[in-house]
Amino acid sequence: MSVIIITEQSENKIKKQSLESISYGVAIAKQLNLDAFALVMGATDENLSYLGNYGVKKIIHQKNIGAANSDNKVATKLISEICTQHQAQIIIFSNSLFGKAVAPRLSVKLKAGLVSGAIKLPETGNSFSVKRSVFSGKAFADVKISSPIKIITLNANAFETMKSSDANAEIVESNIEVPAGTINIIETKKNEGTVSLTDAETVVSGGRGLKGPENWGMIEELAKALGAATACSRPVADSNWRPHHEHVGQTGVAISPNLYIAVGISGAIQHLAGVNRSKTIVVINNDPEAPFFKAADYGIVGDAFQVMPKIIEAVKNLG
Amino acid sequence: MKILVCISRTPDTTSKISFVDQNTKFNSDGVQWIINPYDEWYALVRAIELKEKDPSTIIHLINVGSIDNEAIIRKALALGGDEAIRINTNNDDAYFISHQIATIAKDGYDLILTGKETIDHNGSSIGGMIAEILDSNFISLATKLDIENNQAIVTRESEGGEEKIAAPLPLVISCQKGMAEARIPNMRGIMAARTKPLKVSEASNTECLTTINAFDLPPAKAGVKLIPADTPELLVKLLREEAKAI
């Protein structure tokens, strides 16, 4: 019996979100006295044995993955075979694009109850239950999984990465035959901006209070100084001041960064639904009655055009 | 072309969220119910747009829920769609709901559309589960959809960007912003919806793999710490030293 963590790579390196999933899976394995294995798919530039530092006992490295990264049907077949081979009792994904596409399929394939968007370690006394975020971050639900095999997808920034030892993990090459897929990629396009919004630890976001797209320089400059992604409110995207993929909120992207800085955003309930899982929220607005201040940790009531240059300077001086 | 659109009933986006019965049930007192926005604005409206291009298209709507859901099903029919099917059962388990939908979806649909998630459960699970039950392809988080030469041309969100793909039918797609523009039903649609078929069938026997034990609300924020506008550099200091966020 094992806990298997399904990792993801970006440019042939294990993603930070996967290290969070690994730390989470290892903690569950400890709770249940199971072994934690990590599945790494595709070629890698890393010496994977370092994952032992996070408490993983064995790395299952499946180099040949065919179309598994773009075809969730192929990925599901592959992962389900590996999970069965290694007697997975608990399977952990990141609640990422990949996890959202593959975990539900795997749930059906293995008849394994799925809890998506987990925010905490499970309770594993007489029964197995996991806390997840519901009502767009406005509440939590404690969900019991009753099937023998269980699948959890973990929200980003919900669990700290933890190095627990200096042991190396054993690497086991896996050579499962990958079925062919039927999805053809015609074109790929990368968004402008260096940091992806859903992966970002810090997000700087602008609203209508900035008065026009020509004033976004200061948002971008602060984001650059912080290594942050840029975002915007719905009216801003709807007026085409900024691209739609930057729209965070109930109907746009939901994010949970460590730090969310909102400039000139009043904080409508639909906007809050997309950002309320952020760890620290900063609101800068000239209207002291803006509802966003009620959801914020830090606030400045003032004119963004006066305040922002000083903040940018202070951040640059941090070193 | 036959399209099945899955619609769910959710509380309005401005609803106050609270719970009753020792926090085991959502408090629906005074709550306005709506069609889940992702199901309505993106999945259903895109299906209607495809029908406007090709009038031979047939759109069926499916909802899993009690008779209370019929008001939003009628609203969906007023927007468009030829007939609706309601599976008469109340359940929160995605595995159970997906199997209910799959019993209908297996009957010759070319496209099965869902919203990217519901705004109450936020599970983002139903589309993938239906696809696996039907052994179909599943395209998640789609922002554009067209049909050309009997295959779907779909744009979907990818890591830090988007990709355009071609996939054979039948196909399950979860839809998000970009897919279509929200509409409101017109009077003709509302009148027509009254006489469109709304079939009710009983649930098939499927296991539930998950159950909700209880809900709870996030602890109230301690309150905002206001920093004077003339010393914004103090904010940066607090973010580093107190919040340890930068």
Coordinates of C-alpha atoms in Angstrom, one line a residue:
Chain A
M1 CA 0.0 0.0 0.0
S2 CA 1.3 3.4 -0.9
V3 CA 0.6 7.1 -1.3
I4 CA 1.5 8.1 -4.8
I5 CA 2.1 11.8 -5.6
I6 CA 1.7 12.7 -9.3
T7 CA 4.2 15.4 -10.0
E8 CA 4.4 17.9 -12.9
Q9 CA 7.4 19.5 -14.5
S10 CA 8.0 22.8 -16.1
E11 CA 10.9 23.0 -18.5
N12 CA 12.1 19.6 -17.3
K13 CA 12.1 20.6 -13.6
I14 CA 9.7 19.6 -10.9
K15 CA 7.3 22.4 -10.2
K16 CA 7.1 24.1 -6.9
Q17 CA 3.4 23.2 -6.7
S18 CA 4.4 19.6 -7.0
L19 CA 6.9 19.9 -4.1
E20 CA 3.9 21.1 -2.1
S21 CA 2.0 18.0 -3.2
I22 CA 5.0 15.8 -2.3
S23 CA 5.3 17.3 1.2
Y24 CA 1.5 16.9 1.6
G25 CA 1.6 13.3 0.4
V26 CA 4.5 12.4 2.6
A27 CA 2.7 13.8 5.6
I28 CA -0.3 11.7 4.8
A29 CA 1.9 8.6 4.4
K30 CA 3.3 9.2 7.8
Q31 CA -0.1 9.6 9.3
L32 CA -1.2 6.2 7.9
N33 CA 2.1 4.4 8.1
L34 CA 2.4 4.0 4.3
D35 CA 5.3 4.6 1.9
A36 CA 5.3 7.7 -0.2
F37 CA 6.2 7.4 -3.9
A38 CA 6.4 10.2 -6.4
L39 CA 5.6 9.7 -10.1
V40 CA 7.7 11.8 -12.5
M41 CA 6.6 11.8 -16.1
G42 CA 8.8 12.6 -19.1
A43 CA 12.4 13.6 -19.5
T44 CA 13.9 15.6 -16.7
D45 CA 17.0 17.7 -16.2
E46 CA 17.1 17.0 -12.5
N47 CA 18.7 14.3 -10.5
L48 CA 15.4 13.1 -9.0
S49 CA 16.9 11.4 -6.0
Y50 CA 16.9 14.8 -4.2
L51 CA 13.1 14.3 -3.7
G52 CA 14.2 11.9 -0.9
N53 CA 14.9 15.1 1.1
Y54 CA 11.1 15.7 1.1
G55 CA 10.5 12.2 2.5
V56 CA 9.7 10.4 -0.7
K57 CA 11.0 6.8 -0.6
K58 CA 10.9 5.9 -4.2
I59 CA 10.6 7.8 -7.5
I60 CA 8.7 6.1 -10.3
H61 CA 10.2 7.7 -13.4
Q62 CA 8.1 7.1 -16.6
K63 CA 10.2 8.7 -19.3
N64 CA 8.1 7.8 -22.3
I65 CA 4.8 9.5 -21.8
G66 CA 3.7 10.0 -25.4
A67 CA 0.8 12.5 -25.6
A68 CA 0.0 12.3 -21.9
N69 CA 0.7 16.0 -21.3
S70 CA -1.9 17.1 -23.8
D71 CA -4.3 14.2 -23.8
N72 CA -5.9 13.5 -20.4
K73 CA -7.3 10.1 -21.6
V74 CA -3.8 8.9 -22.4
A75 CA -2.5 10.3 -19.1
T76 CA -5.3 8.6 -17.1
K77 CA -4.5 5.2 -18.6
L78 CA -0.8 5.6 -17.9
I79 CA -1.3 6.9 -14.3
S80 CA -3.9 4.3 -13.5
E81 CA -1.6 1.4 -14.5
I82 CA 1.2 2.8 -12.5
C83 CA -1.0 3.4 -9.4
T84 CA -2.3 -0.2 -9.7
Q85 CA 1.1 -1.6 -10.1
H86 CA 2.4 0.1 -7.0
Q87 CA -0.8 -0.5 -5.0
A88 CA -1.7 3.1 -4.5
Q89 CA -4.2 3.7 -1.7
I90 CA -4.0 7.5 -1.8
I91 CA -3.2 9.5 -4.9
I92 CA -2.2 13.1 -4.7
F93 CA -2.4 15.7 -7.6
S94 CA -1.9 19.4 -7.6
N95 CA -5.2 21.2 -8.2
S96 CA -3.6 22.5 -11.5
L97 CA -4.8 22.4 -15.1
F98 CA -3.3 18.8 -15.3
G99 CA -4.8 17.7 -12.0
K100 CA -8.2 19.1 -12.8
A101 CA -8.3 17.3 -16.2
V102 CA -6.9 13.9 -15.0
A103 CA -8.0 13.4 -11.4
P104 CA -11.8 13.2 -12.2
R105 CA -11.1 10.6 -15.0
L106 CA -8.9 8.6 -12.7
S107 CA -11.6 8.7 -10.0
V108 CA -13.9 6.9 -12.4
K109 CA -11.3 4.5 -13.7
L110 CA -10.2 3.4 -10.2
K111 CA -13.6 3.9 -8.6
A112 CA -11.7 6.2 -6.1
G113 CA -13.5 9.0 -4.3
L114 CA -12.1 12.4 -5.3
V115 CA -11.7 15.5 -3.2
S116 CA -10.5 18.4 -5.3
G117 CA -9.1 21.7 -3.9
A118 CA -8.0 20.3 -0.5
I119 CA -6.6 22.9 1.9
K120 CA -5.5 20.7 4.8
L121 CA -4.2 17.3 5.8
P122 CA -7.0 14.7 6.0
E123 CA -8.5 13.4 9.3
T124 CA -7.6 9.8 9.4
G125 CA -9.2 8.4 12.5
N126 CA -12.2 6.1 12.1
S127 CA -12.9 7.5 8.7
F128 CA -11.0 9.6 6.1
S129 CA -12.1 13.1 5.5
V130 CA -10.5 16.2 3.9
K131 CA -11.3 19.9 4.1
R132 CA -11.7 21.7 0.9
S133 CA -12.6 25.1 -0.2
V134 CA -16.3 25.7 -1.4
F135 CA -18.6 28.5 -2.3
S136 CA -15.7 30.2 -4.2
G137 CA -13.6 30.5 -1.1
K138 CA -16.4 31.8 1.1
A139 CA -16.6 28.5 3.1
F140 CA -15.0 25.1 3.6
A141 CA -16.5 21.7 3.5
D142 CA -15.2 18.6 5.4
V143 CA -15.7 15.7 2.9
K144 CA -15.6 12.1 3.7
I145 CA -14.2 9.6 1.2
S146 CA -15.6 6.1 1.6
S147 CA -13.9 4.2 -1.2
P148 CA -10.8 2.1 -0.5
I149 CA -8.7 4.2 -3.0
K150 CA -8.8 7.9 -2.5
I151 CA -7.7 10.8 -4.7
I152 CA -7.0 14.4 -3.5
T153 CA -6.0 17.4 -5.5
L154 CA -4.2 20.0 -3.4
N155 CA -4.7 23.8 -3.8
A156 CA -1.7 25.9 -4.6
N157 CA -0.1 27.6 -1.6
A158 CA -2.2 25.6 0.9
F159 CA 0.6 23.4 2.2
E160 CA 4.3 24.4 2.9
T161 CA 7.0 22.4 1.3
M162 CA 9.0 20.5 3.9
K163 CA 12.4 18.9 3.7
S164 CA 12.5 16.2 6.4
S165 CA 15.7 14.4 5.8
D166 CA 18.9 14.3 3.7
A167 CA 18.1 10.8 2.4
N168 CA 18.2 10.1 -1.3
A169 CA 15.2 8.5 -2.9
E170 CA 15.5 5.3 -5.0
I171 CA 14.7 5.9 -8.7
V172 CA 12.7 3.2 -10.4
E173 CA 12.5 3.4 -14.2
S174 CA 9.0 2.6 -15.4
N175 CA 8.4 1.5 -19.0
I176 CA 4.6 1.2 -19.3
E177 CA 3.5 1.3 -22.9
V178 CA 1.7 4.5 -23.7
P179 CA -1.5 4.3 -25.8
A180 CA -1.8 6.7 -28.7
G181 CA -4.1 9.8 -28.4
T182 CA -6.5 11.4 -30.8
I183 CA -6.0 15.1 -29.9
N184 CA -4.0 17.2 -32.2
I185 CA -2.4 20.4 -31.2
I186 CA -2.7 23.0 -34.0
E187 CA -1.2 26.0 -32.3
T188 CA 0.2 27.1 -29.0
K189 CA 0.4 30.6 -27.6
K190 CA 2.2 31.9 -24.5
N191 CA 0.7 34.8 -22.6
E192 CA 2.8 38.0 -22.4
G193 CA 4.2 38.7 -19.0
T194 CA 6.9 36.6 -17.4
V195 CA 5.0 35.1 -14.4
S196 CA 1.9 32.9 -14.8
L197 CA -1.0 34.1 -12.8
T198 CA -2.1 30.8 -11.3
D199 CA 1.4 29.8 -10.2
A200 CA 2.4 33.2 -8.9
E201 CA 3.3 33.7 -5.3
T202 CA 2.6 37.4 -5.5
V203 CA 0.0 39.1 -7.7
V204 CA -0.3 42.9 -8.3
S205 CA -3.8 43.8 -9.7
G206 CA -5.3 47.0 -11.0
G207 CA -8.9 48.2 -11.3
R208 CA -11.0 51.0 -12.8
G209 CA -9.5 53.4 -10.2
L210 CA -6.4 53.5 -12.5
K211 CA -8.5 55.4 -15.0
G212 CA -7.0 53.9 -18.2
P213 CA -4.7 51.3 -19.7
E214 CA -2.0 54.0 -20.2
N215 CA -1.5 54.0 -16.4
W216 CA -0.6 50.3 -16.0
G217 CA 3.1 51.1 -16.0
M218 CA 3.2 51.3 -12.2
I219 CA 1.4 48.0 -11.8
E220 CA 3.9 46.3 -14.1
E221 CA 6.8 48.0 -12.5
L222 CA 5.8 46.9 -9.0
A223 CA 5.1 43.4 -10.3
K224 CA 8.5 43.3 -11.9
A225 CA 10.2 44.5 -8.7
L226 CA 8.4 41.8 -6.7
G227 CA 8.7 39.0 -9.3
A228 CA 4.9 39.0 -9.3
A229 CA 2.2 38.4 -11.9
T230 CA -0.2 41.1 -13.0
A231 CA -3.9 40.8 -12.9
C232 CA -7.0 43.0 -13.2
S233 CA -10.7 43.3 -12.2
R234 CA -13.5 42.4 -14.5
P235 CA -14.5 45.9 -15.7
V236 CA -10.9 46.4 -16.8
A237 CA -10.9 43.3 -18.9
D238 CA -14.3 44.0 -20.2
S239 CA -13.2 47.5 -21.4
N240 CA -10.2 45.8 -23.1
W241 CA -7.7 47.8 -21.0
R242 CA -6.0 44.5 -20.2
P243 CA -6.3 41.0 -21.7
H244 CA -9.0 38.7 -20.5
H245 CA -6.7 36.1 -19.1
E246 CA -5.6 38.6 -16.5
H247 CA -9.2 38.9 -15.1
V248 CA -9.3 37.5 -11.6
G249 CA -12.7 37.0 -9.8
Q250 CA -15.7 34.7 -9.7
T251 CA -16.0 34.4 -13.5
G252 CA -12.3 34.9 -14.3
V253 CA -9.3 33.1 -12.8
A254 CA -9.5 32.2 -9.1
I255 CA -6.1 32.6 -7.4
S256 CA -4.5 31.9 -4.0
P257 CA -1.2 33.6 -3.9
N258 CA 0.8 34.4 -0.8
L259 CA 0.4 38.1 -1.4
Y260 CA -2.3 39.9 -3.4
I261 CA -2.0 43.7 -3.9
A262 CA -5.1 45.4 -5.3
V263 CA -4.8 48.9 -6.6
G264 CA -7.9 50.9 -7.5
I265 CA -10.2 47.9 -7.1
S266 CA -13.3 48.5 -4.9
G267 CA -13.8 44.8 -4.1
A268 CA -17.1 43.7 -5.4
I269 CA -18.2 40.3 -3.9
Q270 CA -17.5 38.6 -7.3
H271 CA -14.0 39.9 -7.3
L272 CA -13.4 38.8 -3.7
A273 CA -14.6 35.3 -4.6
G274 CA -11.6 34.9 -6.9
V275 CA -9.0 36.3 -4.5
N276 CA -10.1 35.6 -1.0
R277 CA -7.9 32.6 -0.6
S278 CA -4.8 34.8 -0.8
K279 CA -2.8 34.7 2.3
T280 CA -2.1 38.4 2.7
I281 CA -4.3 41.0 1.0
V282 CA -3.2 44.6 0.5
V283 CA -5.7 47.2 -0.8
I284 CA -4.8 50.6 -2.1
N285 CA -7.9 52.8 -2.8
N286 CA -8.8 56.5 -2.5
D287 CA -12.3 55.6 -1.3
P288 CA -12.3 54.7 2.5
E289 CA -15.7 53.1 2.0
A290 CA -14.4 50.6 -0.6
P291 CA -15.7 47.2 0.5
F292 CA -12.3 45.6 -0.2
F293 CA -10.9 47.1 3.0
K294 CA -13.0 44.7 5.0
A295 CA -11.3 41.8 3.4
A296 CA -7.8 43.2 3.5
D297 CA -4.9 42.7 5.9
Y298 CA -3.2 46.0 5.1
G299 CA -4.7 49.1 3.5
I300 CA -3.8 52.5 2.3
V301 CA -6.5 55.1 1.8
G302 CA -4.9 57.3 -0.8
D303 CA -4.3 58.2 -4.4
A304 CA -2.6 55.3 -6.2
F305 CA -0.8 57.8 -8.4
Q306 CA 0.9 59.4 -5.3
V307 CA 1.4 56.2 -3.3
M308 CA 2.6 53.6 -5.9
P309 CA 5.8 55.3 -6.9
K310 CA 6.9 55.4 -3.3
I311 CA 6.0 51.7 -2.8
I312 CA 7.9 50.7 -5.9
E313 CA 11.0 52.7 -4.7
A314 CA 10.8 51.1 -1.2
V315 CA 10.5 47.6 -2.8
K316 CA 13.5 48.3 -5.0
N317 CA 15.5 49.4 -2.0
L318 CA 14.8 46.1 -0.1
G319 CA 17.7 44.4 -1.8
Chain B
M1 CA -25.2 17.7 -34.5
K2 CA -26.6 16.8 -31.1
I3 CA -25.4 18.7 -28.1
L4 CA -26.1 18.0 -24.4
V5 CA -25.5 20.9 -22.0
C6 CA -25.2 20.1 -18.3
I7 CA -26.7 22.8 -16.1
S8 CA -26.5 23.1 -12.4
R9 CA -28.5 25.2 -9.9
T10 CA -26.4 27.5 -7.7
P11 CA -27.0 30.3 -5.3
D12 CA -26.7 33.8 -6.8
T13 CA -23.2 35.2 -6.8
T14 CA -24.1 37.8 -4.2
S15 CA -25.7 35.3 -1.7
K16 CA -24.6 35.4 1.9
I17 CA -23.2 32.0 2.7
S18 CA -24.3 30.4 6.0
F19 CA -25.3 27.0 7.2
V20 CA -28.0 25.3 9.3
D21 CA -28.5 21.9 11.1
Q22 CA -25.2 21.9 12.9
N23 CA -23.5 23.3 9.8
T24 CA -24.4 20.3 7.7
K25 CA -26.7 22.1 5.3
F26 CA -26.5 25.3 3.3
N27 CA -28.9 27.9 4.6
S28 CA -31.2 28.7 1.6
D29 CA -33.3 31.2 3.4
G30 CA -33.8 34.2 1.1
V31 CA -31.4 32.8 -1.5
Q32 CA -31.9 33.6 -5.2
W33 CA -31.2 30.5 -7.3
I34 CA -29.6 30.9 -10.7
I35 CA -28.2 28.7 -13.4
N36 CA -24.5 28.1 -12.6
P37 CA -22.9 31.1 -14.5
Y38 CA -20.3 28.9 -16.2
D39 CA -23.0 26.5 -17.4
E40 CA -25.2 29.4 -18.6
W41 CA -22.9 32.0 -20.0
Y42 CA -20.4 29.8 -21.6
A43 CA -21.6 26.2 -22.2
L44 CA -25.3 26.9 -23.0
V45 CA -24.8 30.2 -24.9
R46 CA -22.1 28.7 -27.1
A47 CA -24.4 25.7 -27.8
I48 CA -27.1 28.2 -28.9
E49 CA -24.6 30.1 -31.1
L50 CA -23.6 26.8 -32.8
K51 CA -27.3 26.1 -33.4
E52 CA -27.7 29.6 -34.9
K53 CA -24.9 28.7 -37.4
D54 CA -26.4 25.3 -38.1
P55 CA -30.1 25.2 -37.4
S56 CA -30.3 21.4 -37.7
T57 CA -28.4 21.3 -34.4
I58 CA -30.4 19.8 -31.5
I59 CA -29.7 21.1 -28.0
H60 CA -30.8 19.1 -24.9
L61 CA -30.3 20.3 -21.4
I62 CA -29.7 18.0 -18.4
N63 CA -30.0 18.8 -14.8
V64 CA -29.6 16.5 -11.8
G65 CA -31.8 17.7 -9.0
S66 CA -35.2 18.0 -7.4
I67 CA -38.4 19.6 -8.7
D68 CA -37.2 22.9 -7.1
N69 CA -34.7 23.1 -10.0
E70 CA -37.4 23.4 -12.7
A71 CA -37.5 27.3 -12.5
I72 CA -33.9 27.5 -13.6
I73 CA -34.4 24.7 -16.2
R74 CA -37.2 26.7 -17.7
K75 CA -35.0 29.8 -17.8
A76 CA -32.3 27.8 -19.6
L77 CA -35.0 26.6 -22.1
A78 CA -36.0 30.3 -22.6
L79 CA -32.5 31.1 -23.6
G80 CA -32.5 28.3 -26.1
G81 CA -32.4 24.5 -26.2
D82 CA -35.0 22.1 -27.5
E83 CA -35.8 20.0 -24.5
A84 CA -34.6 19.3 -21.0
I85 CA -34.2 16.3 -18.9
R86 CA -34.2 16.4 -15.1
I87 CA -32.9 13.4 -13.2
N88 CA -34.9 13.5 -10.0
T89 CA -32.4 13.1 -7.2
N90 CA -30.5 15.3 -4.8
N91 CA -26.9 14.5 -4.2
D92 CA -23.5 16.2 -3.8
D93 CA -21.2 13.4 -4.9
A94 CA -19.6 14.1 -8.3
Y95 CA -19.1 10.4 -9.1
F96 CA -22.8 9.8 -8.6
I97 CA -23.9 12.8 -10.6
S98 CA -21.6 12.0 -13.4
H99 CA -23.0 8.5 -13.7
Q100 CA -26.5 9.9 -13.8
I101 CA -25.6 12.3 -16.6
A102 CA -23.7 9.6 -18.5
T103 CA -26.8 7.4 -18.7
I104 CA -28.3 10.1 -20.9
A105 CA -25.1 11.3 -22.5
K106 CA -24.3 7.9 -24.0
D107 CA -27.2 8.2 -26.4
G108 CA -25.6 9.7 -29.5
Y109 CA -24.5 13.2 -28.4
D110 CA -21.7 14.7 -30.4
L111 CA -20.8 17.3 -27.8
I112 CA -21.4 17.3 -24.1
L113 CA -20.8 20.7 -22.6
T114 CA -20.3 21.7 -18.9
G115 CA -19.2 24.8 -17.2
K116 CA -15.7 24.8 -15.8
E117 CA -17.0 24.3 -12.3
T118 CA -20.0 25.2 -10.2
I119 CA -19.7 28.3 -8.1
D120 CA -20.9 26.5 -4.9
H121 CA -19.0 23.2 -5.0
N122 CA -16.0 24.4 -7.2
G123 CA -15.3 20.7 -7.9
S124 CA -14.4 21.0 -11.6
S125 CA -14.9 17.2 -11.8
I126 CA -18.1 16.4 -13.6
G127 CA -16.8 16.8 -17.2
G128 CA -13.8 14.6 -16.7
M129 CA -15.8 12.0 -15.0
I130 CA -18.5 11.8 -17.7
A131 CA -15.7 11.6 -20.4
E132 CA -14.1 8.6 -18.6
I133 CA -17.4 6.8 -18.2
L134 CA -18.1 7.3 -21.9
D135 CA -14.5 6.6 -22.8
S136 CA -14.4 10.0 -24.7
N137 CA -11.9 12.7 -25.0
F138 CA -12.2 15.6 -22.5
I139 CA -11.1 19.1 -23.2
S140 CA -11.0 21.2 -20.0
L141 CA -11.1 24.9 -19.6
A142 CA -12.0 25.7 -23.1
T143 CA -12.3 29.3 -24.2
K144 CA -13.4 28.8 -27.9
L145 CA -15.2 26.1 -29.8
D146 CA -16.1 25.6 -33.4
I147 CA -17.1 22.6 -35.4
E148 CA -15.3 22.0 -38.7
N149 CA -15.5 18.9 -40.9
N150 CA -17.1 16.8 -38.2
Q151 CA -14.3 17.6 -35.6
A152 CA -14.1 20.1 -32.9
I153 CA -11.6 23.0 -33.0
V154 CA -11.1 24.1 -29.5
T155 CA -8.9 26.6 -27.7
R156 CA -8.1 25.7 -24.2
E157 CA -6.1 27.2 -21.4
S158 CA -2.6 25.8 -21.0
E159 CA 0.3 26.5 -18.7
G160 CA 0.9 30.2 -19.1
G161 CA -1.0 30.5 -22.3
E162 CA -3.4 28.7 -24.5
E163 CA -3.5 26.1 -27.2
K164 CA -5.7 25.4 -30.2
I165 CA -6.5 21.8 -30.7
A166 CA -8.5 19.5 -33.0
A167 CA -10.4 16.6 -31.5
P168 CA -12.8 14.0 -33.0
L169 CA -16.4 13.8 -31.8
P170 CA -18.0 12.8 -29.5
L171 CA -16.3 15.0 -27.0
V172 CA -16.8 16.4 -23.5
I173 CA -15.8 20.0 -23.0
S174 CA -15.7 22.2 -19.9
C175 CA -16.3 25.8 -20.8
Q176 CA -15.0 29.1 -19.3
K177 CA -14.8 32.8 -20.1
G178 CA -14.2 33.7 -23.7
M179 CA -16.5 31.0 -25.1
A180 CA -19.5 33.2 -25.5
E181 CA -21.1 36.4 -24.4
A182 CA -23.8 36.3 -21.7
R183 CA -27.4 36.9 -23.0
I184 CA -30.8 37.4 -21.4
P185 CA -33.9 35.5 -22.6
N186 CA -36.3 37.5 -24.8
M187 CA -40.1 37.4 -24.5
R188 CA -40.4 35.0 -27.4
G189 CA -38.0 32.6 -25.8
I190 CA -39.8 32.8 -22.4
M191 CA -43.1 32.0 -24.1
A192 CA -41.7 29.1 -26.1
A193 CA -40.0 27.6 -23.0
R194 CA -43.3 27.0 -21.4
T195 CA -44.2 24.4 -23.9
K196 CA -40.8 22.8 -24.5
P197 CA -40.6 19.3 -23.2
L198 CA -39.1 18.9 -19.7
K199 CA -38.7 15.2 -19.1
V200 CA -38.2 13.8 -15.6
S201 CA -36.4 10.5 -15.0
E202 CA -35.5 8.7 -11.8
A203 CA -31.9 8.2 -10.8
S204 CA -30.1 5.0 -11.7
N205 CA -28.5 3.0 -9.0
T206 CA -24.9 4.3 -8.4
E207 CA -22.7 4.3 -5.4
C208 CA -21.6 7.6 -3.8
L209 CA -17.9 7.7 -3.0
T210 CA -17.9 11.0 -1.0
T211 CA -20.3 12.7 1.5
I212 CA -20.1 16.1 3.1
N213 CA -19.7 15.8 6.9
A214 CA -20.0 19.5 7.7
F215 CA -19.3 23.1 6.5
D216 CA -17.6 25.9 8.2
L217 CA -16.8 29.5 7.5
P218 CA -13.4 31.1 7.4
P219 CA -12.4 32.9 10.6
A220 CA -13.2 36.7 10.4
K221 CA -10.3 38.8 9.3
A222 CA -8.6 40.5 12.2
G223 CA -9.4 43.8 10.6
V224 CA -7.4 45.9 8.1
K225 CA -4.2 47.6 9.3
L226 CA -4.3 51.1 7.7
I227 CA -1.1 52.7 6.8
P228 CA -1.0 56.5 6.3
A229 CA -0.9 57.5 2.7
D230 CA 2.1 59.8 3.2
T231 CA 4.3 56.9 4.5
P232 CA 3.6 54.0 2.0
E233 CA 7.1 52.7 2.5
L234 CA 5.8 51.5 5.9
L235 CA 3.6 49.0 4.0
V236 CA 6.7 47.5 2.4
K237 CA 8.4 47.2 5.8
L238 CA 5.3 45.5 7.3
L239 CA 5.0 43.1 4.4
R240 CA 8.6 42.1 4.9
E241 CA 8.9 42.0 8.7
E242 CA 5.3 41.2 9.9
A243 CA 3.5 39.4 7.2
K244 CA 6.8 37.9 5.8
A245 CA 5.1 38.1 2.4
I246 CA 8.0 39.7 0.4

